[in-house]
Amino acid sequence: AFVLSRIKPGTTLGKDFATVIKEEGLPVLPVGTHDRTAYAAALSSCQTIFEYEGPSGKAHQEMLTLLAAVKNMK
């Protein structure tokens, strides 16, 4: 399945892209990631987002939601 990543908040580009993919009959996970500085900061610190950001962080929560969606794929 496709995962939309680095979606810009406040834009419709991610939604539009998901629509095009679905129209082609390809699977798209209902969740993705947004363009957050925490992802780049974690990478440059040689850490995962879970190590870099606490459980209340947006990127941390986003990744937990994405992992749950992948686990529930059939």
PDB file of N, CA, C and O in Angstrom:
ATOM      1  N   ALA A   1       0.843  -1.185   0.000  1.00  0.00           N
ATOM      2  CA  ALA A   1       0.000   0.000   0.000  1.00  0.00           C
ATOM      3  C   ALA A   1       0.888   1.248   0.000  1.00  0.00           C
ATOM      4  O   ALA A   1       1.996   1.225   0.521  1.00  0.00           O
ATOM      5  N   PHE A   2       0.370   2.309  -0.567  1.00  0.00           N
ATOM      6  CA  PHE A   2       1.069   3.591  -0.553  1.00  0.00           C
ATOM      7  C   PHE A   2       0.876   4.267   0.796  1.00  0.00           C
ATOM      8  O   PHE A   2      -0.185   4.177   1.397  1.00  0.00           O
ATOM      9  N   VAL A   3       1.916   4.943   1.242  1.00  0.00           N
ATOM     10  CA  VAL A   3       1.860   5.770   2.443  1.00  0.00           C
ATOM     11  C   VAL A   3       2.224   7.178   2.006  1.00  0.00           C
ATOM     12  O   VAL A   3       3.300   7.399   1.445  1.00  0.00           O
ATOM     13  N   LEU A   4       1.335   8.106   2.237  1.00  0.00           N
ATOM     14  CA  LEU A   4       1.636   9.501   1.911  1.00  0.00           C
ATOM     15  C   LEU A   4       2.517  10.064   3.017  1.00  0.00           C
ATOM     16  O   LEU A   4       2.193   9.936   4.195  1.00  0.00           O
ATOM     17  N   SER A   5       3.633  10.649   2.640  1.00  0.00           N
ATOM     18  CA  SER A   5       4.552  11.184   3.633  1.00  0.00           C
ATOM     19  C   SER A   5       4.902  12.633   3.306  1.00  0.00           C
ATOM     20  O   SER A   5       4.778  13.075   2.173  1.00  0.00           O
ATOM     21  N   ARG A   6       5.331  13.319   4.356  1.00  0.00           N
ATOM     22  CA  ARG A   6       5.710  14.723   4.252  1.00  0.00           C
ATOM     23  C   ARG A   6       4.583  15.585   3.699  1.00  0.00           C
ATOM     24  O   ARG A   6       4.798  16.526   2.938  1.00  0.00           O
ATOM     25  N   ILE A   7       3.362  15.252   4.102  1.00  0.00           N
ATOM     26  CA  ILE A   7       2.200  16.036   3.694  1.00  0.00           C
ATOM     27  C   ILE A   7       2.300  17.415   4.342  1.00  0.00           C
ATOM     28  O   ILE A   7       2.601  17.533   5.519  1.00  0.00           O
ATOM     29  N   LYS A   8       2.068  18.435   3.558  1.00  0.00           N
ATOM     30  CA  LYS A   8       2.105  19.807   4.075  1.00  0.00           C
ATOM     31  C   LYS A   8       0.760  20.125   4.729  1.00  0.00           C
ATOM     32  O   LYS A   8      -0.284  20.082   4.052  1.00  0.00           O
ATOM     33  N   PRO A   9       0.774  20.428   6.036  1.00  0.00           N
ATOM     34  CA  PRO A   9      -0.482  20.779   6.707  1.00  0.00           C
ATOM     35  C   PRO A   9      -1.151  21.992   6.051  1.00  0.00           C
ATOM     36  O   PRO A   9      -0.481  22.908   5.593  1.00  0.00           O
ATOM     37  N   GLY A  10      -2.459  21.952   5.981  1.00  0.00           N
ATOM     38  CA  GLY A  10      -3.209  23.077   5.430  1.00  0.00           C
ATOM     39  C   GLY A  10      -3.317  23.076   3.913  1.00  0.00           C
ATOM     40  O   GLY A  10      -3.819  24.025   3.333  1.00  0.00           O
ATOM     41  N   THR A  11      -2.826  22.017   3.261  1.00  0.00           N
ATOM     42  CA  THR A  11      -2.928  21.936   1.806  1.00  0.00           C
ATOM     43  C   THR A  11      -3.783  20.730   1.423  1.00  0.00           C
ATOM     44  O   THR A  11      -3.990  19.828   2.225  1.00  0.00           O
ATOM     45  N   THR A  12      -4.256  20.715   0.199  1.00  0.00           N
ATOM     46  CA  THR A  12      -5.064  19.586  -0.271  1.00  0.00           C
ATOM     47  C   THR A  12      -4.262  18.637  -1.152  1.00  0.00           C
ATOM     48  O   THR A  12      -4.801  17.660  -1.649  1.00  0.00           O
ATOM     49  N   LEU A  13      -2.978  18.898  -1.321  1.00  0.00           N
ATOM     50  CA  LEU A  13      -2.153  18.087  -2.208  1.00  0.00           C
ATOM     51  C   LEU A  13      -2.147  16.608  -1.809  1.00  0.00           C
ATOM     52  O   LEU A  13      -2.291  15.732  -2.649  1.00  0.00           O
ATOM     53  N   GLY A  14      -2.008  16.314  -0.521  1.00  0.00           N
ATOM     54  CA  GLY A  14      -2.013  14.929  -0.070  1.00  0.00           C
ATOM     55  C   GLY A  14      -3.320  14.234  -0.372  1.00  0.00           C
ATOM     56  O   GLY A  14      -3.341  13.101  -0.866  1.00  0.00           O
ATOM     57  N   LYS A  15      -4.421  14.913  -0.111  1.00  0.00           N
ATOM     58  CA  LYS A  15      -5.740  14.338  -0.385  1.00  0.00           C
ATOM     59  C   LYS A  15      -5.940  14.130  -1.885  1.00  0.00           C
ATOM     60  O   LYS A  15      -6.450  13.099  -2.319  1.00  0.00           O
ATOM     61  N   ASP A  16      -5.510  15.098  -2.668  1.00  0.00           N
ATOM     62  CA  ASP A  16      -5.629  14.983  -4.128  1.00  0.00           C
ATOM     63  C   ASP A  16      -4.795  13.823  -4.662  1.00  0.00           C
ATOM     64  O   ASP A  16      -5.236  13.070  -5.524  1.00  0.00           O
ATOM     65  N   PHE A  17      -3.589  13.674  -4.144  1.00  0.00           N
ATOM     66  CA  PHE A  17      -2.711  12.600  -4.584  1.00  0.00           C
ATOM     67  C   PHE A  17      -3.307  11.240  -4.207  1.00  0.00           C
ATOM     68  O   PHE A  17      -3.295  10.305  -5.016  1.00  0.00           O
ATOM     69  N   ALA A  18      -3.859  11.121  -2.989  1.00  0.00           N
ATOM     70  CA  ALA A  18      -4.494   9.871  -2.557  1.00  0.00           C
ATOM     71  C   ALA A  18      -5.658   9.519  -3.474  1.00  0.00           C
ATOM     72  O   ALA A  18      -5.855   8.347  -3.824  1.00  0.00           O
ATOM     73  N   THR A  19      -6.423  10.506  -3.887  1.00  0.00           N
ATOM     74  CA  THR A  19      -7.553  10.271  -4.780  1.00  0.00           C
ATOM     75  C   THR A  19      -7.085   9.703  -6.116  1.00  0.00           C
ATOM     76  O   THR A  19      -7.663   8.744  -6.627  1.00  0.00           O
ATOM     77  N   VAL A  20      -6.028  10.264  -6.670  1.00  0.00           N
ATOM     78  CA  VAL A  20      -5.493   9.787  -7.949  1.00  0.00           C
ATOM     79  C   VAL A  20      -5.012   8.343  -7.818  1.00  0.00           C
ATOM     80  O   VAL A  20      -5.291   7.503  -8.681  1.00  0.00           O
ATOM     81  N   ILE A  21      -4.313   8.039  -6.746  1.00  0.00           N
ATOM     82  CA  ILE A  21      -3.819   6.675  -6.543  1.00  0.00           C
ATOM     83  C   ILE A  21      -4.988   5.700  -6.430  1.00  0.00           C
ATOM     84  O   ILE A  21      -4.974   4.629  -7.046  1.00  0.00           O
ATOM     85  N   LYS A  22      -5.999   6.064  -5.648  1.00  0.00           N
ATOM     86  CA  LYS A  22      -7.168   5.188  -5.482  1.00  0.00           C
ATOM     87  C   LYS A  22      -7.914   4.993  -6.803  1.00  0.00           C
ATOM     88  O   LYS A  22      -8.405   3.915  -7.080  1.00  0.00           O
ATOM     89  N   GLU A  23      -7.995   6.047  -7.617  1.00  0.00           N
ATOM     90  CA  GLU A  23      -8.669   5.947  -8.918  1.00  0.00           C
ATOM     91  C   GLU A  23      -7.949   4.959  -9.841  1.00  0.00           C
ATOM     92  O   GLU A  23      -8.567   4.378 -10.723  1.00  0.00           O
ATOM     93  N   GLU A  24      -6.667   4.767  -9.620  1.00  0.00           N
ATOM     94  CA  GLU A  24      -5.891   3.801 -10.401  1.00  0.00           C
ATOM     95  C   GLU A  24      -6.038   2.383  -9.838  1.00  0.00           C
ATOM     96  O   GLU A  24      -5.453   1.439 -10.356  1.00  0.00           O
ATOM     97  N   GLY A  25      -6.810   2.256  -8.755  1.00  0.00           N
ATOM     98  CA  GLY A  25      -7.048   0.949  -8.151  1.00  0.00           C
ATOM     99  C   GLY A  25      -5.944   0.479  -7.227  1.00  0.00           C
ATOM    100  O   GLY A  25      -5.858  -0.704  -6.911  1.00  0.00           O
ATOM    101  N   LEU A  26      -5.102   1.394  -6.788  1.00  0.00           N
ATOM    102  CA  LEU A  26      -3.993   1.044  -5.907  1.00  0.00           C
ATOM    103  C   LEU A  26      -4.355   1.354  -4.457  1.00  0.00           C
ATOM    104  O   LEU A  26      -5.065   2.321  -4.183  1.00  0.00           O
ATOM    105  N   PRO A  27      -3.856   0.549  -3.528  1.00  0.00           N
ATOM    106  CA  PRO A  27      -4.196   0.767  -2.114  1.00  0.00           C
ATOM    107  C   PRO A  27      -3.405   1.926  -1.501  1.00  0.00           C
ATOM    108  O   PRO A  27      -2.228   2.112  -1.783  1.00  0.00           O
ATOM    109  N   VAL A  28      -4.081   2.687  -0.664  1.00  0.00           N
ATOM    110  CA  VAL A  28      -3.466   3.800   0.063  1.00  0.00           C
ATOM    111  C   VAL A  28      -3.853   3.661   1.525  1.00  0.00           C
ATOM    112  O   VAL A  28      -5.043   3.517   1.838  1.00  0.00           O
ATOM    113  N   LEU A  29      -2.863   3.675   2.405  1.00  0.00           N
ATOM    114  CA  LEU A  29      -3.186   3.633   3.830  1.00  0.00           C
ATOM    115  C   LEU A  29      -3.928   4.913   4.213  1.00  0.00           C
ATOM    116  O   LEU A  29      -3.633   5.987   3.680  1.00  0.00           O
ATOM    117  N   PRO A  30      -4.862   4.813   5.150  1.00  0.00           N
ATOM    118  CA  PRO A  30      -5.655   5.983   5.521  1.00  0.00           C
ATOM    119  C   PRO A  30      -4.883   7.003   6.362  1.00  0.00           C
ATOM    120  O   PRO A  30      -5.403   8.059   6.680  1.00  0.00           O
ATOM    121  N   VAL A  31      -3.659   6.675   6.726  1.00  0.00           N
ATOM    122  CA  VAL A  31      -2.833   7.593   7.521  1.00  0.00           C
ATOM    123  C   VAL A  31      -1.489   7.764   6.839  1.00  0.00           C
ATOM    124  O   VAL A  31      -1.060   6.926   6.050  1.00  0.00           O
ATOM    125  N   GLY A  32      -0.826   8.855   7.146  1.00  0.00           N
ATOM    126  CA  GLY A  32       0.500   9.123   6.609  1.00  0.00           C
ATOM    127  C   GLY A  32       1.253  10.013   7.572  1.00  0.00           C
ATOM    128  O   GLY A  32       0.885  10.131   8.738  1.00  0.00           O
ATOM    129  N   THR A  33       2.299  10.660   7.080  1.00  0.00           N
ATOM    130  CA  THR A  33       3.069  11.562   7.931  1.00  0.00           C
ATOM    131  C   THR A  33       3.049  12.968   7.350  1.00  0.00           C
ATOM    132  O   THR A  33       2.913  13.146   6.142  1.00  0.00           O
ATOM    133  N   HIS A  34       3.194  13.924   8.223  1.00  0.00           N
ATOM    134  CA  HIS A  34       3.242  15.325   7.805  1.00  0.00           C
ATOM    135  C   HIS A  34       4.693  15.792   7.759  1.00  0.00           C
ATOM    136  O   HIS A  34       5.588  15.136   8.288  1.00  0.00           O
ATOM    137  N   ASP A  35       4.907  16.905   7.140  1.00  0.00           N
ATOM    138  CA  ASP A  35       6.233  17.496   7.022  1.00  0.00           C
ATOM    139  C   ASP A  35       6.572  18.166   8.350  1.00  0.00           C
ATOM    140  O   ASP A  35       6.200  19.309   8.588  1.00  0.00           O
ATOM    141  N   ARG A  36       7.257  17.428   9.216  1.00  0.00           N
ATOM    142  CA  ARG A  36       7.585  17.931  10.551  1.00  0.00           C
ATOM    143  C   ARG A  36       9.102  17.969  10.735  1.00  0.00           C
ATOM    144  O   ARG A  36       9.814  17.046  10.332  1.00  0.00           O
ATOM    145  N   THR A  37       9.577  19.010  11.382  1.00  0.00           N
ATOM    146  CA  THR A  37      11.014  19.138  11.623  1.00  0.00           C
ATOM    147  C   THR A  37      11.517  18.055  12.569  1.00  0.00           C
ATOM    148  O   THR A  37      12.702  17.711  12.544  1.00  0.00           O
ATOM    149  N   ALA A  38      10.646  17.486  13.392  1.00  0.00           N
ATOM    150  CA  ALA A  38      11.068  16.446  14.338  1.00  0.00           C
ATOM    151  C   ALA A  38      11.655  15.238  13.622  1.00  0.00           C
ATOM    152  O   ALA A  38      12.606  14.620  14.121  1.00  0.00           O
ATOM    153  N   TYR A  39      11.139  14.890  12.440  1.00  0.00           N
ATOM    154  CA  TYR A  39      11.677  13.746  11.709  1.00  0.00           C
ATOM    155  C   TYR A  39      13.121  14.006  11.283  1.00  0.00           C
ATOM    156  O   TYR A  39      13.992  13.143  11.433  1.00  0.00           O
ATOM    157  N   ALA A  40      13.393  15.168  10.739  1.00  0.00           N
ATOM    158  CA  ALA A  40      14.752  15.515  10.312  1.00  0.00           C
ATOM    159  C   ALA A  40      15.682  15.641  11.520  1.00  0.00           C
ATOM    160  O   ALA A  40      16.837  15.200  11.475  1.00  0.00           O
ATOM    161  N   ALA A  41      15.191  16.222  12.591  1.00  0.00           N
ATOM    162  CA  ALA A  41      16.016  16.385  13.790  1.00  0.00           C
ATOM    163  C   ALA A  41      16.367  15.029  14.395  1.00  0.00           C
ATOM    164  O   ALA A  41      17.503  14.819  14.843  1.00  0.00           O
ATOM    165  N   ALA A  42      15.421  14.109  14.408  1.00  0.00           N
ATOM    166  CA  ALA A  42      15.689  12.764  14.933  1.00  0.00           C
ATOM    167  C   ALA A  42      16.745  12.072  14.081  1.00  0.00           C
ATOM    168  O   ALA A  42      17.685  11.468  14.608  1.00  0.00           O
ATOM    169  N   LEU A  43      16.600  12.182  12.767  1.00  0.00           N
ATOM    170  CA  LEU A  43      17.561  11.559  11.857  1.00  0.00           C
ATOM    171  C   LEU A  43      18.965  12.136  12.057  1.00  0.00           C
ATOM    172  O   LEU A  43      19.945  11.393  12.139  1.00  0.00           O
ATOM    173  N   SER A  44      19.068  13.454  12.161  1.00  0.00           N
ATOM    174  CA  SER A  44      20.388  14.067  12.325  1.00  0.00           C
ATOM    175  C   SER A  44      20.985  13.774  13.697  1.00  0.00           C
ATOM    176  O   SER A  44      22.198  13.874  13.882  1.00  0.00           O
ATOM    177  N   SER A  45      20.145  13.362  14.646  1.00  0.00           N
ATOM    178  CA  SER A  45      20.620  12.969  15.978  1.00  0.00           C
ATOM    179  C   SER A  45      20.868  11.468  16.071  1.00  0.00           C
ATOM    180  O   SER A  45      21.150  10.958  17.155  1.00  0.00           O
ATOM    181  N   CYS A  46      20.701  10.764  14.940  1.00  0.00           N
ATOM    182  CA  CYS A  46      20.855   9.297  14.892  1.00  0.00           C
ATOM    183  C   CYS A  46      19.905   8.606  15.865  1.00  0.00           C
ATOM    184  O   CYS A  46      20.286   7.679  16.577  1.00  0.00           O
ATOM    185  N   GLN A  47      18.674   9.106  15.908  1.00  0.00           N
ATOM    186  CA  GLN A  47      17.662   8.535  16.784  1.00  0.00           C
ATOM    187  C   GLN A  47      16.402   8.250  15.993  1.00  0.00           C
ATOM    188  O   GLN A  47      16.162   8.851  14.948  1.00  0.00           O
ATOM    189  N   THR A  48      15.590   7.342  16.524  1.00  0.00           N
ATOM    190  CA  THR A  48      14.259   7.161  15.961  1.00  0.00           C
ATOM    191  C   THR A  48      13.386   8.278  16.497  1.00  0.00           C
ATOM    192  O   THR A  48      13.742   8.956  17.467  1.00  0.00           O
ATOM    193  N   ILE A  49      12.231   8.438  15.906  1.00  0.00           N
ATOM    194  CA  ILE A  49      11.318   9.478  16.391  1.00  0.00           C
ATOM    195  C   ILE A  49      10.863   9.162  17.819  1.00  0.00           C
ATOM    196  O   ILE A  49      10.612  10.055  18.615  1.00  0.00           O
ATOM    197  N   PHE A  50      10.832   7.875  18.157  1.00  0.00           N
ATOM    198  CA  PHE A  50      10.415   7.473  19.502  1.00  0.00           C
ATOM    199  C   PHE A  50      11.468   7.818  20.547  1.00  0.00           C
ATOM    200  O   PHE A  50      11.138   8.098  21.692  1.00  0.00           O
ATOM    201  N   GLU A  51      12.731   7.803  20.150  1.00  0.00           N
ATOM    202  CA  GLU A  51      13.808   8.205  21.060  1.00  0.00           C
ATOM    203  C   GLU A  51      13.907   9.722  21.156  1.00  0.00           C
ATOM    204  O   GLU A  51      14.176  10.267  22.227  1.00  0.00           O
ATOM    205  N   TYR A  52      13.687  10.377  20.031  1.00  0.00           N
ATOM    206  CA  TYR A  52      13.874  11.824  19.959  1.00  0.00           C
ATOM    207  C   TYR A  52      12.745  12.604  20.625  1.00  0.00           C
ATOM    208  O   TYR A  52      12.969  13.578  21.321  1.00  0.00           O
ATOM    209  N   GLU A  53      11.532  12.148  20.401  1.00  0.00           N
ATOM    210  CA  GLU A  53      10.360  12.912  20.824  1.00  0.00           C
ATOM    211  C   GLU A  53       9.546  12.113  21.834  1.00  0.00           C
ATOM    212  O   GLU A  53       9.344  10.918  21.661  1.00  0.00           O
ATOM    213  N   GLY A  54       9.058  12.765  22.849  1.00  0.00           N
ATOM    214  CA  GLY A  54       8.242  12.105  23.864  1.00  0.00           C
ATOM    215  C   GLY A  54       6.902  11.653  23.320  1.00  0.00           C
ATOM    216  O   GLY A  54       6.489  12.049  22.231  1.00  0.00           O
ATOM    217  N   PRO A  55       6.197  10.818  24.090  1.00  0.00           N
ATOM    218  CA  PRO A  55       4.920  10.252  23.652  1.00  0.00           C
ATOM    219  C   PRO A  55       3.842  11.280  23.304  1.00  0.00           C
ATOM    220  O   PRO A  55       2.919  10.965  22.571  1.00  0.00           O
ATOM    221  N   SER A  56       3.962  12.481  23.812  1.00  0.00           N
ATOM    222  CA  SER A  56       2.942  13.493  23.514  1.00  0.00           C
ATOM    223  C   SER A  56       3.251  14.278  22.228  1.00  0.00           C
ATOM    224  O   SER A  56       2.438  15.079  21.781  1.00  0.00           O
ATOM    225  N   GLY A  57       4.407  14.023  21.626  1.00  0.00           N
ATOM    226  CA  GLY A  57       4.785  14.739  20.406  1.00  0.00           C
ATOM    227  C   GLY A  57       3.946  14.333  19.209  1.00  0.00           C
ATOM    228  O   GLY A  57       3.517  13.182  19.093  1.00  0.00           O
ATOM    229  N   LYS A  58       3.716  15.275  18.313  1.00  0.00           N
ATOM    230  CA  LYS A  58       2.885  15.010  17.130  1.00  0.00           C
ATOM    231  C   LYS A  58       3.491  13.950  16.217  1.00  0.00           C
ATOM    232  O   LYS A  58       2.792  13.070  15.722  1.00  0.00           O
ATOM    233  N   ALA A  59       4.782  14.027  15.969  1.00  0.00           N
ATOM    234  CA  ALA A  59       5.427  13.047  15.093  1.00  0.00           C
ATOM    235  C   ALA A  59       5.410  11.660  15.732  1.00  0.00           C
ATOM    236  O   ALA A  59       5.197  10.653  15.050  1.00  0.00           O
ATOM    237  N   HIS A  60       5.627  11.599  17.013  1.00  0.00           N
ATOM    238  CA  HIS A  60       5.587  10.335  17.757  1.00  0.00           C
ATOM    239  C   HIS A  60       4.205   9.698  17.610  1.00  0.00           C
ATOM    240  O   HIS A  60       4.093   8.508  17.276  1.00  0.00           O
ATOM    241  N   GLN A  61       3.162  10.474  17.831  1.00  0.00           N
ATOM    242  CA  GLN A  61       1.792   9.969  17.711  1.00  0.00           C
ATOM    243  C   GLN A  61       1.464   9.569  16.278  1.00  0.00           C
ATOM    244  O   GLN A  61       0.802   8.562  16.036  1.00  0.00           O
ATOM    245  N   GLU A  62       1.938  10.364  15.334  1.00  0.00           N
ATOM    246  CA  GLU A  62       1.722  10.071  13.920  1.00  0.00           C
ATOM    247  C   GLU A  62       2.324   8.711  13.550  1.00  0.00           C
ATOM    248  O   GLU A  62       1.703   7.907  12.853  1.00  0.00           O
ATOM    249  N   MET A  63       3.544   8.457  14.033  1.00  0.00           N
ATOM    250  CA  MET A  63       4.210   7.202  13.708  1.00  0.00           C
ATOM    251  C   MET A  63       3.514   6.021  14.376  1.00  0.00           C
ATOM    252  O   MET A  63       3.401   4.951  13.771  1.00  0.00           O
ATOM    253  N   LEU A  64       3.027   6.186  15.590  1.00  0.00           N
ATOM    254  CA  LEU A  64       2.267   5.113  16.243  1.00  0.00           C
ATOM    255  C   LEU A  64       1.011   4.783  15.449  1.00  0.00           C
ATOM    256  O   LEU A  64       0.671   3.603  15.271  1.00  0.00           O
ATOM    257  N   THR A  65       0.336   5.791  14.958  1.00  0.00           N
ATOM    258  CA  THR A  65      -0.884   5.594  14.154  1.00  0.00           C
ATOM    259  C   THR A  65      -0.545   4.881  12.852  1.00  0.00           C
ATOM    260  O   THR A  65      -1.259   3.971  12.428  1.00  0.00           O
ATOM    261  N   LEU A  66       0.557   5.276  12.219  1.00  0.00           N
ATOM    262  CA  LEU A  66       0.983   4.636  10.981  1.00  0.00           C
ATOM    263  C   LEU A  66       1.348   3.171  11.225  1.00  0.00           C
ATOM    264  O   LEU A  66       0.947   2.283  10.464  1.00  0.00           O
ATOM    265  N   LEU A  67       2.078   2.895  12.288  1.00  0.00           N
ATOM    266  CA  LEU A  67       2.442   1.512  12.599  1.00  0.00           C
ATOM    267  C   LEU A  67       1.212   0.654  12.857  1.00  0.00           C
ATOM    268  O   LEU A  67       1.147  -0.504  12.417  1.00  0.00           O
ATOM    269  N   ALA A  68       0.224   1.199  13.552  1.00  0.00           N
ATOM    270  CA  ALA A  68      -1.017   0.462  13.802  1.00  0.00           C
ATOM    271  C   ALA A  68      -1.735   0.141  12.485  1.00  0.00           C
ATOM    272  O   ALA A  68      -2.266  -0.954  12.309  1.00  0.00           O
ATOM    273  N   ALA A  69      -1.751   1.096  11.557  1.00  0.00           N
ATOM    274  CA  ALA A  69      -2.400   0.884  10.265  1.00  0.00           C
ATOM    275  C   ALA A  69      -1.690  -0.219   9.475  1.00  0.00           C
ATOM    276  O   ALA A  69      -2.333  -1.052   8.841  1.00  0.00           O
ATOM    277  N   VAL A  70      -0.360  -0.244   9.536  1.00  0.00           N
ATOM    278  CA  VAL A  70       0.390  -1.284   8.829  1.00  0.00           C
ATOM    279  C   VAL A  70       0.109  -2.643   9.455  1.00  0.00           C
ATOM    280  O   VAL A  70      -0.099  -3.633   8.740  1.00  0.00           O
ATOM    281  N   LYS A  71       0.069  -2.710  10.770  1.00  0.00           N
ATOM    282  CA  LYS A  71      -0.216  -3.979  11.459  1.00  0.00           C
ATOM    283  C   LYS A  71      -1.615  -4.511  11.116  1.00  0.00           C
ATOM    284  O   LYS A  71      -1.828  -5.709  11.104  1.00  0.00           O
ATOM    285  N   ASN A  72      -2.548  -3.612  10.840  1.00  0.00           N
ATOM    286  CA  ASN A  72      -3.924  -4.018  10.539  1.00  0.00           C
ATOM    287  C   ASN A  72      -4.179  -4.291   9.059  1.00  0.00           C
ATOM    288  O   ASN A  72      -5.293  -4.583   8.682  1.00  0.00           O
ATOM    289  N   MET A  73      -3.143  -4.187   8.232  1.00  0.00           N
ATOM    290  CA  MET A  73      -3.306  -4.455   6.797  1.00  0.00           C
ATOM    291  C   MET A  73      -3.605  -5.932   6.566  1.00  0.00           C
ATOM    292  O   MET A  73      -3.144  -6.786   7.291  1.00  0.00           O
ATOM    293  N   LYS A  74      -4.391  -6.170   5.546  1.00  0.00           N
ATOM    294  CA  LYS A  74      -4.704  -7.550   5.193  1.00  0.00           C
ATOM    295  C   LYS A  74      -4.373  -7.795   3.747  1.00  0.00           C
ATOM    296  O   LYS A  74      -4.356  -6.993   2.935  1.00  0.00           O
TER     297      LYS A  74
END
